[in-house]
């Protein structure tokens, strides 16, 4: 009985549902069919709300993300990319042969450049890249030693409409015996694709090669494998580069203009949507956003109603003046994701505001870009003014300072861009001995921090202040001996006795550089600290020429150095100057209040600089020093000033500084020869040429002990003998 009631109830519900459908929807369908037949129209079924054809006024999601008319969907882009780069899932573990690099430890990281073929045209930018590699400490001319291979074919510009485009690359690289489907190869590229879509197409299959590319899209970037590099112009300097503009203009942190942009406006094609909308935020007061459509051969054919007004407004402002006087700089995408504006903003300490959705920022593996830029959204342009206005002064100053650090450490020259690329790859190969994020994002930058020396921050002098620690309380005295040991009354003996009595001295090393062999250990005076005599005739890295002064100022100078452990602290000063007549750098030993060099013969500096001297500087400079037995102190000052951007520190005052004469019957010291001074003049210019700029910094700063030279009793002074020197 209950089951029968249940079935009756279900039947009644079904009947009610049919009646509702008939009277609610069926009648409407029949009426609609009847009306359309009367009008002679084709009857359409009930609308499918996912059918885009039924709603022509609304755009599909794929259409919103691309440029109408010329665009392709994300799926089409992915398919095109996978067709070009079949190894899109490459990682170091799957597409790189580590065995080629680990034959000699980290010393096995060598880079080979394929020789250029006859009639090959190489652009200026690619020539600079190849030169940077060839002059680096990683270059090898023997492919059997190579860990990494770089093509001699110019692959920077892969736009088929460009005059720099090189055809038939695919056929040529497949003919290389070492190509091996691109494994262990590094390919540089700045421009890919062509009008109208400017896709990622390079025109050849890179296989398993590492791609160092500008304007990389995050969709196509292979994390931990590819390297995103900045877009730079053909005029970007090979070495050195200009310093950042944030020198004396630090306070106040904000400038005249809050936000600026001045550049091209694209009327059609990819990238036009973003730049066409920039005029909306322009107010002509604290926000200056200027575009011009006056570029290209046939711009007048495509100009719109706004072009003439925009062109007039564009000419009212000077770009360099805006760059120097703006707090934030808009960096919108162009035809490609990257833009020259990015590096220009970094150098100018104008905080980049990025409008380039999907751009994998340069060296994103190691650089923390949130400390230097503001990433906007192309679709939310109108929110940018309120966003930058909300940034506080402290944050503004921190962002501007970080732009300078990154510019000078990684982007100011082609050399730095290329070496940063190589160092990132090297850290991946030797991940157990690599730099951490702190090293990459703190002064002096990752290029000057060699992890082979140490991976601990506390072992580097320039991190002491940031870590809140102090250097060690002991030093090693290195003395360069050029005269044979004749008697116990020689200055070197007195020097040994006084230095060894310093409570800070842990050991003494004598670099023996005399023609006669060193005496037996019994001939040396007894020492309270270990004494080591080593052959210094081949590679001398530090000389002590000031035999008398070191013993008098050693304790005070060491205490000063502990307060400035990243600098050279010492007594004998020298200076450099620019000679406008010779258009060359000069070197002088004249006594003035101005100096830029402290002779390392009587100086303190951190031992890391010894390691950097031997492993960072090129073999050519070290060979010059060894061949001439000269200039090693100048080169050390160049190196330390390049690391710190600071001058050395002079202690105490002395009006005369003379080298003691050599004993009779011995070879005269080299610095007594007039040719010695001429060599030093040449060294200054040779070193400046390699660095690409003059790193030495002038100073008039001098530190003296308390009561130094004061008219008080000597008994009241801590360093009594210092004033008698």
XYZ file of C-alpha atoms in Angstrom:
725
model
C 0.000 0.000 0.000
C 2.785 2.409 0.905
C 4.734 1.510 -2.235
C 1.674 2.250 -4.387
C 1.326 5.713 -2.804
C 4.985 6.374 -3.464
C 4.678 5.543 -7.157
C 1.530 7.665 -7.504
C 3.309 10.623 -5.892
C 6.293 10.315 -8.285
C 3.935 10.163 -11.250
C 2.099 13.315 -10.189
C 5.443 15.172 -9.825
C 6.461 14.111 -13.350
C 3.163 15.341 -14.760
C 3.505 18.684 -13.010
C 7.034 19.111 -14.408
C 5.815 18.410 -17.953
C 2.939 20.899 -17.581
C 5.285 23.611 -16.303
C 7.714 23.015 -19.136
C 4.922 23.094 -21.726
C 3.270 26.272 -20.515
C 6.508 28.055 -19.337
C 8.969 27.217 -22.070
C 7.273 25.170 -24.720
C 4.711 27.818 -25.566
C 7.450 30.420 -25.772
C 9.435 28.202 -28.066
C 6.428 27.621 -30.306
C 5.551 31.301 -30.333
C 9.147 32.243 -31.152
C 9.196 29.662 -33.953
C 5.878 30.964 -35.285
C 7.006 34.597 -35.274
C 10.299 33.879 -36.956
C 8.577 31.841 -39.643
C 6.226 34.701 -40.333
C 9.250 37.006 -40.810
C 10.990 34.532 -43.056
C 13.974 34.141 -40.718
C 15.945 31.028 -39.958
C 14.992 29.513 -36.657
C 17.770 29.204 -34.093
C 17.634 26.766 -31.183
C 17.506 27.959 -27.615
C 20.717 29.980 -26.958
C 23.853 28.293 -25.648
C 25.448 30.873 -23.334
C 28.914 29.529 -24.117
C 28.421 30.159 -27.805
C 30.454 33.285 -28.608
C 28.643 33.741 -31.925
C 25.388 34.325 -30.093
C 26.917 37.206 -28.076
C 29.052 39.157 -30.534
C 29.246 42.195 -28.244
C 31.278 40.301 -25.598
C 34.910 39.207 -25.924
C 36.190 35.794 -25.001
C 38.935 35.536 -22.401
C 41.510 34.602 -25.068
C 40.559 37.692 -27.064
C 40.989 39.967 -24.051
C 44.568 38.766 -23.568
C 45.667 39.402 -27.147
C 45.633 42.132 -29.715
C 42.477 41.974 -31.883
C 42.943 41.213 -35.516
C 46.586 40.158 -35.341
C 46.700 38.206 -32.090
C 46.811 34.533 -31.364
C 45.452 32.689 -28.378
C 47.657 31.514 -25.482
C 47.100 27.937 -26.660
C 48.382 28.837 -30.122
C 51.391 30.567 -28.587
C 52.206 27.515 -26.480
C 51.875 25.254 -29.510
C 54.172 27.524 -31.534
C 56.673 27.625 -28.714
C 56.695 23.852 -28.244
C 57.207 23.417 -31.991
C 60.262 25.691 -31.889
C 61.658 24.585 -28.513
C 61.000 20.889 -28.237
C 62.973 20.683 -24.997
C 60.787 23.162 -23.114
C 60.996 21.042 -19.966
C 64.790 21.182 -19.836
C 66.482 21.591 -16.474
C 70.149 21.409 -15.545
C 69.675 17.848 -14.290
C 68.176 16.633 -17.573
C 69.757 18.719 -20.351
C 73.256 19.531 -19.109
C 76.389 17.377 -18.967
C 77.997 18.160 -15.593
C 80.936 15.832 -16.212
C 82.449 18.276 -18.713
C 82.743 20.914 -15.971
C 83.927 18.930 -12.969
C 87.168 17.531 -14.295
C 89.229 20.094 -12.374
C 86.757 21.239 -9.736
C 85.467 24.780 -10.089
C 88.567 25.489 -12.171
C 86.976 23.268 -14.799
C 84.381 25.891 -15.693
C 85.728 26.995 -19.061
C 83.910 28.619 -21.973
C 84.745 28.010 -25.626
C 83.694 30.318 -28.464
C 83.190 28.816 -31.913
C 85.416 30.546 -34.464
C 83.591 32.868 -36.836
C 83.253 31.688 -40.378
C 84.331 33.678 -43.406
C 81.952 36.459 -44.439
C 80.068 36.177 -41.144
C 78.644 39.518 -40.091
C 78.749 40.115 -36.337
C 76.837 43.032 -34.829
C 78.506 45.477 -32.470
C 76.529 44.167 -29.496
C 77.408 40.533 -30.158
C 81.052 41.446 -30.702
C 81.051 42.981 -27.224
C 79.550 39.825 -25.753
C 82.185 37.620 -27.381
C 84.955 40.003 -26.293
C 83.738 39.882 -22.697
C 83.904 36.094 -22.725
C 87.273 35.972 -24.486
C 88.823 38.362 -21.943
C 87.312 36.645 -18.915
C 89.103 34.186 -16.663
C 86.808 31.438 -17.949
C 87.792 31.522 -21.617
C 89.570 28.606 -23.264
C 90.687 28.181 -26.844
C 90.617 24.382 -26.503
C 87.126 22.870 -26.921
C 88.283 19.739 -25.070
C 88.586 21.791 -21.884
C 85.246 23.524 -22.298
C 82.288 23.170 -19.984
C 80.176 25.675 -21.943
C 80.061 26.535 -25.646
C 79.036 29.846 -27.243
C 78.202 30.191 -30.943
C 80.298 32.441 -33.142
C 77.124 33.040 -35.179
C 75.341 36.244 -34.221
C 72.001 35.199 -32.704
C 71.090 38.489 -30.999
C 68.592 39.760 -33.581
C 66.224 37.106 -34.906
C 63.749 39.526 -36.478
C 63.569 38.473 -40.126
C 62.951 42.071 -41.184
C 66.164 43.250 -39.496
C 69.391 43.875 -41.336
C 71.231 41.985 -38.554
C 69.272 38.769 -39.166
C 71.491 35.767 -39.940
C 69.766 33.104 -42.110
C 70.223 29.338 -42.167
C 71.333 29.080 -38.538
C 69.599 25.730 -38.080
C 71.528 24.119 -40.916
C 74.846 25.541 -39.752
C 74.659 24.544 -36.109
C 73.544 21.005 -36.956
C 76.812 20.674 -38.846
C 78.899 21.394 -35.730
C 80.426 18.180 -34.327
C 80.096 19.523 -30.773
C 76.494 20.741 -31.098
C 75.002 17.561 -29.579
C 71.448 18.948 -29.804
C 72.575 22.100 -27.983
C 73.691 20.394 -24.783
C 76.110 22.590 -22.757
C 75.612 25.442 -25.232
C 74.699 29.022 -24.320
C 72.740 31.137 -26.823
C 72.374 34.913 -26.444
C 69.360 36.726 -27.882
C 67.955 40.255 -27.593
C 65.215 40.324 -30.253
C 62.959 37.472 -31.337
C 59.976 37.227 -33.692
C 58.825 39.795 -36.202
C 55.829 41.896 -37.194
C 52.997 41.672 -36.315
C 53.064 39.266 -33.359
C 56.723 39.352 -32.290
C 56.597 35.797 -30.976
C 59.414 33.940 -29.224
C 60.454 32.371 -32.526
C 64.238 32.454 -32.987
C 64.067 30.910 -36.437
C 66.039 27.836 -35.390
C 65.732 25.018 -32.874
C 67.863 25.656 -29.795
C 67.446 22.073 -28.614
C 68.878 21.604 -25.124
C 70.881 24.839 -25.153
C 70.633 27.368 -22.322
C 68.934 30.533 -23.541
C 70.201 33.891 -22.273
C 67.447 36.085 -23.645
C 65.980 39.551 -23.218
C 62.187 40.032 -22.949
C 61.635 36.470 -21.781
C 58.046 35.508 -21.047
C 57.395 33.679 -17.781
C 55.353 31.103 -19.725
C 58.406 30.121 -21.758
C 61.119 30.655 -19.159
C 62.703 27.412 -17.974
C 63.478 28.069 -14.276
C 66.939 27.099 -13.138
C 68.017 26.630 -16.760
C 67.495 29.740 -18.881
C 68.836 33.167 -17.901
C 66.825 36.341 -18.448
C 69.108 39.224 -19.470
C 68.312 42.928 -19.926
C 67.734 44.578 -23.268
C 70.705 46.844 -23.966
C 71.610 49.072 -26.902
C 74.605 48.808 -29.211
C 76.061 51.859 -27.447
C 76.153 50.138 -24.066
C 79.805 50.314 -22.882
C 82.022 47.279 -23.080
C 83.669 47.823 -19.691
C 83.195 49.952 -16.616
C 80.267 52.087 -17.610
C 79.017 55.281 -16.045
C 78.300 55.444 -12.348
C 74.751 55.763 -11.119
C 73.300 59.228 -10.689
C 72.465 58.945 -6.995
C 75.601 60.548 -5.572
C 74.828 63.808 -3.822
C 71.150 63.958 -4.719
C 70.033 61.584 -1.974
C 68.102 63.964 0.259
C 65.260 64.712 -0.159
C 64.410 61.292 -1.576
C 61.635 62.648 -3.810
C 62.301 64.711 -6.902
C 60.418 67.391 -8.830
C 58.258 64.963 -10.797
C 56.508 62.040 -9.160
C 56.128 59.865 -12.267
C 57.314 60.168 -15.862
C 57.394 58.451 -19.227
C 58.447 59.712 -22.631
C 58.507 57.379 -25.609
C 56.862 55.917 -28.680
C 53.164 55.163 -29.042
C 52.163 52.262 -31.240
C 48.898 52.772 -33.117
C 48.406 49.126 -34.083
C 49.871 45.754 -33.303
C 51.099 44.092 -30.154
C 52.040 46.484 -27.359
C 49.785 49.244 -28.656
C 47.081 48.811 -26.001
C 49.412 49.686 -23.127
C 51.085 52.689 -24.701
C 47.872 54.037 -26.204
C 46.428 54.369 -22.706
C 49.354 56.211 -21.092
C 47.911 59.661 -21.844
C 45.152 59.041 -19.307
C 47.494 59.548 -16.335
C 49.271 62.645 -17.704
C 48.505 65.832 -15.763
C 51.422 67.999 -16.880
C 52.342 68.764 -13.268
C 53.829 66.019 -11.129
C 52.941 63.230 -13.569
C 54.332 63.552 -17.081
C 53.370 60.774 -19.486
C 54.227 61.670 -23.074
C 53.982 59.591 -26.231
C 54.533 60.294 -29.904
C 53.367 58.451 -32.982
C 55.981 60.222 -35.143
C 58.165 57.170 -35.757
C 58.452 54.707 -38.586
C 58.236 55.406 -42.302
C 54.479 55.614 -42.755
C 53.266 56.865 -39.387
C 51.132 59.560 -41.023
C 49.057 56.944 -42.818
C 48.027 55.402 -39.512
C 47.873 58.444 -37.241
C 44.730 59.013 -35.210
C 43.014 62.181 -33.942
C 45.303 62.388 -30.926
C 48.624 62.212 -32.752
C 49.094 65.924 -33.522
C 48.318 67.003 -29.966
C 50.545 64.294 -28.492
C 53.432 65.256 -30.754
C 53.246 68.905 -29.667
C 53.130 67.986 -25.984
C 55.968 65.518 -26.527
C 58.336 68.278 -27.674
C 57.722 70.430 -24.590
C 59.765 68.238 -22.243
C 63.382 67.095 -22.438
C 63.846 63.396 -21.734
C 67.134 63.728 -19.842
C 65.731 66.521 -17.693
C 62.728 64.348 -16.819
C 64.960 61.373 -16.075
C 67.143 63.381 -13.705
C 64.217 64.922 -11.872
C 61.664 62.121 -11.484
C 61.117 59.816 -8.525
C 59.378 57.036 -10.475
C 59.781 56.080 -14.136
C 57.159 54.142 -16.053
C 58.636 51.205 -17.959
C 55.797 49.942 -20.186
C 56.276 47.102 -22.602
C 57.043 47.902 -26.208
C 56.668 45.511 -29.080
C 58.416 43.040 -26.809
C 58.275 42.739 -23.034
C 61.641 44.385 -22.371
C 62.539 48.017 -22.932
C 65.632 50.230 -22.999
C 63.850 52.368 -20.406
C 64.575 49.726 -17.780
C 68.362 50.191 -17.675
C 68.035 53.951 -18.146
C 65.805 54.159 -15.082
C 68.146 52.040 -12.976
C 71.129 54.238 -13.765
C 69.172 57.428 -13.074
C 67.975 56.150 -9.664
C 64.452 56.658 -10.996
C 62.433 53.808 -9.487
C 61.111 51.647 -12.368
C 57.350 51.083 -12.404
C 56.902 48.079 -14.664
C 53.904 47.663 -16.958
C 54.829 44.472 -18.758
C 52.702 41.523 -17.724
C 54.500 38.204 -17.939
C 58.045 39.602 -18.169
C 60.675 37.467 -16.459
C 62.941 40.152 -15.023
C 66.700 40.070 -15.724
C 68.693 37.670 -13.549
C 65.524 36.873 -11.627
C 67.150 33.707 -10.244
C 69.416 35.737 -7.991
C 68.159 39.355 -7.817
C 65.369 40.308 -5.415
C 63.621 42.821 -7.638
C 60.947 43.726 -5.104
C 63.649 45.775 -3.370
C 64.290 47.943 -6.438
C 61.195 48.151 -8.656
C 57.414 48.382 -8.460
C 55.573 45.887 -10.625
C 52.288 47.197 -11.983
C 49.597 45.602 -14.100
C 48.951 46.725 -17.671
C 45.223 46.303 -17.088
C 45.249 48.555 -14.012
C 47.080 51.570 -15.400
C 44.795 54.104 -13.717
C 45.777 52.759 -10.296
C 49.468 53.496 -10.820
C 49.387 57.188 -9.703
C 47.712 56.393 -6.389
C 50.050 53.441 -5.867
C 53.253 55.466 -6.207
C 51.846 58.341 -4.134
C 51.329 55.904 -1.272
C 55.022 54.922 -1.145
C 56.671 56.509 1.901
C 59.902 58.508 1.842
C 61.927 55.816 3.606
C 60.792 53.244 1.077
C 61.526 55.636 -1.791
C 65.073 56.169 -0.571
C 65.639 52.432 -0.070
C 64.355 51.647 -3.579
C 66.531 54.320 -5.167
C 69.628 53.144 -3.331
C 69.002 49.573 -4.434
C 68.704 50.651 -8.088
C 72.238 52.059 -7.821
C 73.636 48.930 -6.247
C 72.154 46.723 -8.974
C 73.154 49.074 -11.789
C 76.790 49.245 -10.753
C 77.081 45.576 -9.813
C 75.401 43.916 -12.827
C 74.167 46.252 -15.564
C 76.504 49.197 -16.190
C 78.505 47.401 -18.906
C 78.281 44.472 -21.308
C 81.111 42.852 -19.357
C 79.027 42.757 -16.191
C 75.918 41.468 -17.963
C 77.880 38.632 -19.588
C 79.881 37.738 -16.463
C 76.732 37.718 -14.345
C 75.205 35.262 -16.819
C 78.265 33.012 -16.596
C 78.440 33.212 -12.804
C 74.765 32.232 -12.471
C 75.372 29.169 -14.641
C 78.549 28.351 -12.724
C 76.664 28.486 -9.417
C 74.153 26.013 -10.853
C 76.906 23.646 -11.939
C 78.672 23.840 -8.570
C 75.627 24.329 -6.387
C 77.440 23.013 -3.295
C 79.861 25.963 -3.542
C 77.731 28.877 -4.640
C 76.651 32.347 -3.601
C 73.519 32.880 -1.556
C 70.874 35.555 -2.155
C 72.465 37.883 0.398
C 75.727 37.905 -1.554
C 73.941 38.662 -4.810
C 71.822 41.462 -3.313
C 74.346 43.234 -1.076
C 77.348 45.381 -1.857
C 79.691 44.807 -3.596
C 77.576 42.293 -5.557
C 78.001 38.668 -6.509
C 80.692 39.193 -9.160
C 83.203 40.290 -6.499
C 82.334 37.541 -4.028
C 84.168 34.349 -4.951
C 82.543 31.335 -3.234
C 85.727 29.313 -3.791
C 87.253 31.412 -1.012
C 84.339 30.871 1.362
C 80.560 30.636 1.453
C 80.340 32.161 4.938
C 79.471 35.834 5.098
C 81.664 36.391 8.156
C 84.780 35.624 6.082
C 84.383 38.696 3.852
C 85.432 42.174 5.056
C 82.567 44.116 3.457
C 79.872 42.175 5.383
C 81.156 42.881 8.897
C 79.099 46.032 9.406
C 75.855 44.517 8.125
C 76.313 41.414 10.276
C 77.272 43.446 13.341
C 80.580 41.626 13.838
C 84.199 42.719 14.112
C 87.282 41.340 12.363
C 89.825 39.184 14.156
C 92.178 40.640 16.740
C 95.371 39.322 15.143
C 97.300 39.993 11.949
C 99.948 38.287 9.849
C 102.978 40.443 9.015
C 104.306 39.925 5.466
C 107.791 41.362 4.885
C 109.530 41.492 1.537
C 113.296 41.045 1.840
C 115.477 42.120 -1.098
C 118.878 42.335 0.616
C 120.934 39.397 1.895
C 121.270 38.976 5.630
C 124.748 40.283 6.504
C 124.552 41.318 10.156
C 122.156 41.352 13.056
C 122.074 45.141 12.917
C 120.277 45.343 9.581
C 116.931 47.189 9.551
C 115.035 43.999 8.788
C 116.240 42.496 12.056
C 115.044 45.486 14.029
C 111.774 45.374 12.186
C 111.278 41.688 13.035
C 111.929 42.266 16.710
C 109.529 45.184 17.020
C 106.714 43.656 14.946
C 106.929 40.338 16.728
C 106.428 42.096 20.071
C 103.070 43.494 18.981
C 100.306 41.838 20.982
C 98.256 41.622 17.776
C 100.845 39.795 15.641
C 100.117 36.078 15.142
C 102.872 35.165 12.668
C 105.491 36.665 10.360
C 106.081 35.632 6.765
C 109.231 36.784 4.957
C 109.144 36.800 1.169
C 112.772 36.257 0.286
C 113.603 38.040 -2.979
C 117.378 38.327 -2.779
C 119.847 36.859 -5.257
C 121.469 34.907 -2.448
C 119.603 32.078 -0.723
C 118.005 32.790 2.654
C 120.084 32.053 5.745
C 119.470 29.082 7.996
C 116.811 29.349 10.675
C 119.534 29.652 13.326
C 120.656 32.972 11.822
C 117.298 34.588 12.495
C 116.644 36.132 15.887
C 114.363 34.280 18.315
C 110.712 35.168 17.759
C 107.741 34.971 20.147
C 105.567 34.185 17.094
C 106.043 31.684 14.231
C 108.435 32.868 11.497
C 108.187 31.527 7.926
C 110.649 32.315 5.132
C 109.362 31.609 1.625
C 110.646 32.208 -1.889
C 109.168 35.489 -3.127
C 111.215 35.861 -6.302
C 108.520 34.598 -8.630
C 105.186 35.914 -7.496
C 105.341 38.804 -5.091
C 101.964 40.066 -3.964
C 102.954 42.371 -1.097
C 106.134 44.251 -0.326
C 107.290 45.974 2.792
C 109.560 48.787 1.701
C 109.041 51.017 4.712
C 111.266 49.036 7.031
C 111.349 51.510 9.878
C 107.922 53.129 9.913
C 105.962 49.875 10.122
C 107.428 49.077 13.518
C 106.346 52.449 14.922
C 102.773 52.689 13.734
C 101.762 49.021 13.509
C 99.577 48.813 16.629
C 97.728 52.056 15.990
C 97.215 51.315 12.292
C 95.886 47.857 13.081
C 93.309 49.269 15.491
C 92.243 51.752 12.818
C 91.948 48.943 10.276
C 89.683 46.964 12.612
C 87.247 49.885 12.375
C 87.506 49.919 8.549
C 88.227 46.281 7.635
C 87.047 46.637 4.021
C 89.688 49.287 3.211
C 93.453 49.585 2.958
C 94.842 51.374 6.023
C 98.444 52.491 6.035
C 101.038 55.185 6.029
C 102.832 55.996 2.717
C 100.400 57.843 0.398
C 100.497 58.375 -3.331
C 98.053 59.931 -5.773
C 96.815 59.844 -9.339
C 95.661 62.672 -11.596
C 94.359 63.269 -15.084
C 96.790 64.916 -17.507
C 94.665 66.821 -20.087
C 97.645 67.439 -22.368
C 98.630 63.776 -22.635
C 95.023 62.661 -22.240
C 96.221 59.999 -19.853
C 96.368 59.263 -16.160
C 99.395 60.317 -14.176
C 101.016 59.045 -10.980
C 102.708 61.235 -8.404
C 104.544 60.808 -5.128
C 104.511 64.497 -4.261
C 103.485 65.297 -0.732
C 100.042 66.871 -0.664
C 96.971 66.677 1.520
C 95.239 64.730 -1.242
C 95.886 61.020 -1.858
C 94.243 58.011 -3.518
C 96.797 55.234 -2.999
C 98.372 53.747 0.125
C 101.523 51.740 -0.575
C 100.977 48.193 0.628
C 104.555 48.060 1.897
C 103.314 49.623 5.124
C 99.616 48.895 5.240
C 96.903 46.602 6.548
C 94.229 44.989 4.380
C 92.007 41.914 4.591
C 93.417 38.642 3.339
C 90.412 38.145 1.028
C 91.881 40.806 -1.235
C 94.924 38.578 -1.702
C 92.638 35.821 -2.937
C 90.710 38.230 -5.137
C 94.013 39.546 -6.528
C 95.086 36.044 -7.575
C 91.761 34.632 -8.793
C 89.670 37.570 -10.021
C 92.162 39.744 -11.886
C 93.183 38.561 -15.367
C 96.414 36.721 -15.959
C 97.688 39.563 -18.160
C 97.766 42.055 -15.271
C 99.377 39.610 -12.879
C 101.977 38.740 -15.502
C 102.781 42.444 -15.881
C 103.332 42.750 -12.139
C 105.520 39.631 -11.986
C 107.575 40.590 -15.035
C 108.379 44.109 -13.846
C 108.428 43.391 -10.076
C 106.486 46.614 -9.837
C 102.981 48.074 -9.506
C 101.506 45.317 -7.334
C 100.659 47.918 -4.682
C 98.925 50.152 -7.237
C 96.962 47.207 -8.592
C 95.884 46.223 -5.075
C 94.595 49.769 -4.497
C 92.719 49.623 -7.809
C 91.115 46.336 -6.788
C 90.072 47.370 -3.274
C 88.670 50.711 -4.457
C 86.743 48.922 -7.223
C 85.177 46.676 -4.580
C 84.351 49.352 -2.013
C 84.047 52.545 -4.128
C 85.936 54.138 -1.230
C 89.446 55.555 -0.791
C 92.111 54.015 1.436
C 92.797 55.510 4.857
C 96.020 57.222 5.812
C 97.258 57.222 9.398
C 99.717 59.626 11.017
C 101.698 62.381 9.346
C 105.221 62.447 8.014
C 106.809 65.051 5.777
C 109.582 62.855 4.461
C 109.612 59.303 3.267
C 112.867 57.835 1.984
C 113.898 54.293 1.268
C 116.989 53.109 3.075
C 119.993 52.515 0.778
C 120.961 48.961 -0.046
C 124.055 47.489 1.599
C 127.280 47.682 -0.361
C 127.928 44.855 -2.741
C 124.254 44.043 -3.210
C 121.890 44.681 -6.033
C 120.203 48.058 -5.759
C 116.510 48.066 -4.944
C 114.328 48.447 -8.060
C 112.474 51.538 -6.822
C 115.768 53.464 -6.806
C 115.832 53.193 -10.609
C 114.221 56.155 -12.487
C 112.654 53.666 -14.891
C 110.746 52.281 -11.933
C 108.664 55.475 -11.694
C 107.936 55.486 -15.443
C 106.691 51.931 -15.188
C 104.271 52.984 -12.484
C 102.909 55.732 -14.724
C 102.216 53.150 -17.412
C 100.696 50.749 -14.913
C 98.078 53.269 -13.829
C 96.827 53.616 -17.406
C 96.991 49.862 -18.088
C 94.949 49.094 -14.996
C 92.398 51.840 -15.714
C 91.968 50.464 -19.229
C 91.210 46.964 -17.950
C 88.714 48.160 -15.335
C 87.092 50.395 -17.940
C 87.121 53.397 -15.614
C 89.240 54.918 -12.853
C 88.237 53.212 -9.576
C 90.716 55.134 -7.386
C 89.035 57.679 -5.106
C 90.738 60.800 -3.750
C 90.650 61.587 -0.049
C 92.033 64.098 2.455
C 91.037 62.024 5.461
C 93.753 61.147 7.990
C 93.513 59.466 11.369
C 95.948 60.263 14.175
C 96.173 58.984 17.754
C 94.627 61.060 20.524
C 96.996 63.880 21.576
C 99.123 63.276 18.462
C 101.509 66.240 18.014
C 99.834 68.054 20.896
C 102.026 70.125 23.196
C 101.697 67.832 26.182
C 103.990 65.431 27.928
C 104.915 62.365 25.881
C 104.237 60.249 28.948
C 100.554 61.007 28.553
C 100.473 59.620 25.020
C 99.744 56.025 24.142
C 101.929 55.882 21.005
C 105.030 57.685 22.213
C 107.467 56.536 19.526
C 105.200 57.507 16.657
C 106.042 61.222 16.923
C 109.783 60.601 16.974
C 109.764 58.941 13.551
